[in-house]
Coordinates of C-alpha atoms and ligand atoms in Angstrom, one line a residue:
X1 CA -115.2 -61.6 -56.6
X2 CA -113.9 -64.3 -59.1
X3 CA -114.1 -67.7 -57.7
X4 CA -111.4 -68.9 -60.5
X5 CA -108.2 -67.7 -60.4
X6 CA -105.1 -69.3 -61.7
X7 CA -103.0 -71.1 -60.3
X8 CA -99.3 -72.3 -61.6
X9 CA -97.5 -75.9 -60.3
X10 CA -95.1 -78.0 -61.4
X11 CA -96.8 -81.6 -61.6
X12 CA -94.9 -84.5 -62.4
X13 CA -91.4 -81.8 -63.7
X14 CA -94.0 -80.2 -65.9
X15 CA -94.6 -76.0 -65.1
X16 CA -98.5 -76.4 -65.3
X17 CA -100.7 -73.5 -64.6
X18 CA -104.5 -74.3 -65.1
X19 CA -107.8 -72.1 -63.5
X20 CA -109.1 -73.1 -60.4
X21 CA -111.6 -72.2 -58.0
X22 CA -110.7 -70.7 -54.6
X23 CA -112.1 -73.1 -52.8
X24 CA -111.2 -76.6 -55.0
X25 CA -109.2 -79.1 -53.0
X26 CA -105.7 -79.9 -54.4
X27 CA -106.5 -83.6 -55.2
X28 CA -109.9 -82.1 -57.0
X29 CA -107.6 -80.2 -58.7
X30 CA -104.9 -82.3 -60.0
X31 CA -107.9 -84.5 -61.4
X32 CA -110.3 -81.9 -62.8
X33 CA -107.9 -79.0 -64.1
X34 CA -104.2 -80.6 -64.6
X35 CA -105.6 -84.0 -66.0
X36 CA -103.5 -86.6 -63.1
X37 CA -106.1 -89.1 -62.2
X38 CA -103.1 -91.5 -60.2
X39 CA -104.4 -89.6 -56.7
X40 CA -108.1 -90.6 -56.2
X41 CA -110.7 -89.1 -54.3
X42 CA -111.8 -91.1 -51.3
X43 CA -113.1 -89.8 -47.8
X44 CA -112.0 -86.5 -48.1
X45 CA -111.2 -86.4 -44.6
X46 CA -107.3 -87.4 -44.9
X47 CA -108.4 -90.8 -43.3
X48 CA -107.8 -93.0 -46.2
X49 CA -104.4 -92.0 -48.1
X50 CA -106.0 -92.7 -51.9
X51 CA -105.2 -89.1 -52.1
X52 CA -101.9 -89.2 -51.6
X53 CA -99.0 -87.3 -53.6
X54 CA -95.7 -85.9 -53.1
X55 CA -96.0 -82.6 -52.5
X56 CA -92.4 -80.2 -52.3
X57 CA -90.9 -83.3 -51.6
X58 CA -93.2 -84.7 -48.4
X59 CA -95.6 -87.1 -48.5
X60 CA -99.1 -85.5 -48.3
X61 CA -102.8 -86.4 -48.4
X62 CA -104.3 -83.7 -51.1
X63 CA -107.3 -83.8 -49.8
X64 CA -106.1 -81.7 -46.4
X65 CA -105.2 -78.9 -49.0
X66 CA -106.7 -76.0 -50.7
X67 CA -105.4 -76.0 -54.1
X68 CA -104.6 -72.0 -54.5
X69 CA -102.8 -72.5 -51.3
X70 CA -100.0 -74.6 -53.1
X71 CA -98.9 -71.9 -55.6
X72 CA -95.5 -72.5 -57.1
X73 CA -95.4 -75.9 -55.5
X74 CA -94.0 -79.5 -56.8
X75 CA -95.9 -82.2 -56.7
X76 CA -95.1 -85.8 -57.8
X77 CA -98.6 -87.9 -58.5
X78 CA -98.7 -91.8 -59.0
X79 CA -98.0 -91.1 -62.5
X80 CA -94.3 -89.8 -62.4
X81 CA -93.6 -93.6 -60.7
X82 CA -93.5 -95.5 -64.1
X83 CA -90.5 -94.7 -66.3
X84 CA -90.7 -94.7 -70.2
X85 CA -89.2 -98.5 -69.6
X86 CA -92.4 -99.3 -67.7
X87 CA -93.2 -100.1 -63.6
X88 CA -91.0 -99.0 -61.5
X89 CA -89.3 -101.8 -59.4
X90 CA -91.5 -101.6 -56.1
X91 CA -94.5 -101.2 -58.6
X92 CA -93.1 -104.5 -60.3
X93 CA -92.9 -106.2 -56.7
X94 CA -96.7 -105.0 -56.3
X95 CA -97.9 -106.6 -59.4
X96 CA -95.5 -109.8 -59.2
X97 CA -97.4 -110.0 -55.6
X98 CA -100.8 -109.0 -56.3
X99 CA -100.9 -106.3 -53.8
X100 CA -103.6 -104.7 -54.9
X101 CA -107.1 -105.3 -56.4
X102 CA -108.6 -102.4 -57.4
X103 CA -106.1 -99.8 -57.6
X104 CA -107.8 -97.0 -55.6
X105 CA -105.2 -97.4 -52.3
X106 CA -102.0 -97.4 -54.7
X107 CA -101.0 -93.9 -54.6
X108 CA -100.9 -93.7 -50.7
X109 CA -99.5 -97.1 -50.4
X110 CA -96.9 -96.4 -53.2
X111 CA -95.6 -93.1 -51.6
X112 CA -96.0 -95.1 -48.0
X113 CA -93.6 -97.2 -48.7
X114 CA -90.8 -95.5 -50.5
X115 CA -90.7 -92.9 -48.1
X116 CA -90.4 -95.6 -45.4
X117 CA -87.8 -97.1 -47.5
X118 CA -85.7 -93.9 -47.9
X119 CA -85.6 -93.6 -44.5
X120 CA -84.9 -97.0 -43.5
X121 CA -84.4 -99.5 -46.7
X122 CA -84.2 -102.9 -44.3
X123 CA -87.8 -102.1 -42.4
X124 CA -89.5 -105.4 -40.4
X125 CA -93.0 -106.3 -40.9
X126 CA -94.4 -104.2 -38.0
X127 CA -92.6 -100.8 -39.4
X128 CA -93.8 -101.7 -42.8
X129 CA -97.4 -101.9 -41.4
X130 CA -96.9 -98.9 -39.5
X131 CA -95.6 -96.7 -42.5
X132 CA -98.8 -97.8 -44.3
X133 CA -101.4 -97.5 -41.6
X134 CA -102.4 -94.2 -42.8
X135 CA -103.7 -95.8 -46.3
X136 CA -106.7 -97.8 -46.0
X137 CA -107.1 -100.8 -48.5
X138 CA -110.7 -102.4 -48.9
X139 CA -109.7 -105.7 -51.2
X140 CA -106.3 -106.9 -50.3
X141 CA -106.1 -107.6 -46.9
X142 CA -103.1 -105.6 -46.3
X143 CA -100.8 -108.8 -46.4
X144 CA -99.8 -109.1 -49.8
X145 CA -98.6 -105.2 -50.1
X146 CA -96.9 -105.7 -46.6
X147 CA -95.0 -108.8 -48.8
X148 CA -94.7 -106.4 -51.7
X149 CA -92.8 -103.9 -50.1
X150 CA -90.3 -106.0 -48.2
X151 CA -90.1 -108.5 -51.1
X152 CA -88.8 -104.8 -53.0
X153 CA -86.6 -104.1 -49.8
X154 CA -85.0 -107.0 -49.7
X155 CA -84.1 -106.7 -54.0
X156 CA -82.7 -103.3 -53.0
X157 CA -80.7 -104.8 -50.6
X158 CA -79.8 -107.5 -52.9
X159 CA -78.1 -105.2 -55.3
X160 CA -76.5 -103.3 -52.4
X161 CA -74.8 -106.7 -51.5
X162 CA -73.6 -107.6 -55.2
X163 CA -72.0 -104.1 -55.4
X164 CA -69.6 -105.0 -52.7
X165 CA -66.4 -106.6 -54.2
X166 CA -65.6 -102.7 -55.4
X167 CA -66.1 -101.0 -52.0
X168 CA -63.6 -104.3 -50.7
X169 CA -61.4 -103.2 -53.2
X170 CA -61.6 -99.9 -52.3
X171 CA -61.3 -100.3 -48.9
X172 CA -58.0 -102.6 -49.2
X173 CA -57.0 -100.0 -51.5
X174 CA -56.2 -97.2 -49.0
X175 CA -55.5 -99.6 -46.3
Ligands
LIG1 FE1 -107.6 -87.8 -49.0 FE2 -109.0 -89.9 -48.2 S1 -109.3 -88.7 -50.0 S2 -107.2 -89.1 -47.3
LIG2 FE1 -108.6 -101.8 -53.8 FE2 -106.5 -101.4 -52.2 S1 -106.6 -102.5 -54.0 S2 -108.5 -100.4 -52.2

């Protein structure tokens, strides 16, 4: 039996379809045959996060998944973060904090923390450390990407705030 077959995903809004062997793990995958090196290869074991991508819109270690398995999927890597215009703004809050080091943790701390913040955009400290306790991160400590993220949540809600004076007005409006 062939070992390679191919396989066809959209990575990043790209249709991508590359040859891989049945038994390649997705992250292996997205690294060796589509060319996305954002997701990193760490324990393997889905205990670390650096692995992480988006994957048909959930968050997903891609290490915990066979490749062939994710036929016709979409997946979102560390890569489709950054715009044409550069970071995007909770990877500016990152840098401007120094929340990370090496780099390795970035993809499961990234995708951590805008999920959390899609699901609840004013988190505390203790949710923010919850979201990210799947991700483990062996030069920073943890503190500064715990500032990071609220510092970004806190923007976020910033620019909610200055948007208010129209919903006022169109609030008075129908009253
Ligand atoms: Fe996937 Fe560690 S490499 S969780
Ligand atoms: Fe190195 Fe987090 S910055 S593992």
């Amino acid at each position: 039996m062939d070992d390679l077959i191919i396989l066809e995903v959209t990575v990043n809004g790209q249709r991508r379809s590359a040859r891989v062997d049945r038994r390649e793990l997705l992250v292996e995958a997205l690294r060796a045959r589509f060319g996305v090196t954002g997701p990193k290869i760490g324990c393997l074991t889905g205990d670390c996060g650096a692995c992480t991508v988006r994957l048909n819109g959930l968050i997903t270690k891609s290490c915990l998944r066979l490749a062939v398995a994710e036929e016709g999927a979409e997946i979102e890597t560390l890569e489709s973060m950054s715009t044409e215009s550069g970071l995007s703004d909770l990877q500016e809050a990152f840098w401007d904090n120094n929340a990370f080091q090496c780099g390795y943790c970035l993809s499961g701390m990234l995708f951590s923390a805008e999920d959390l913040l899609e699901h609840n955009p004013t988190p505390n400290e203790q949710e923010i450390r919850q979201a990210i306790s799947g991700n483990l991160c062996r030069c920073t400590g943890y503190d500064a990407i715990v500032t990071a993220i609220k510092q970004h949540a806190d923007r976020v809600g910033d620019k909610t705030f200055s948007t208010r004076p129209a919903d006022v007005g169109e609030i008075s409006s129908q009253a």
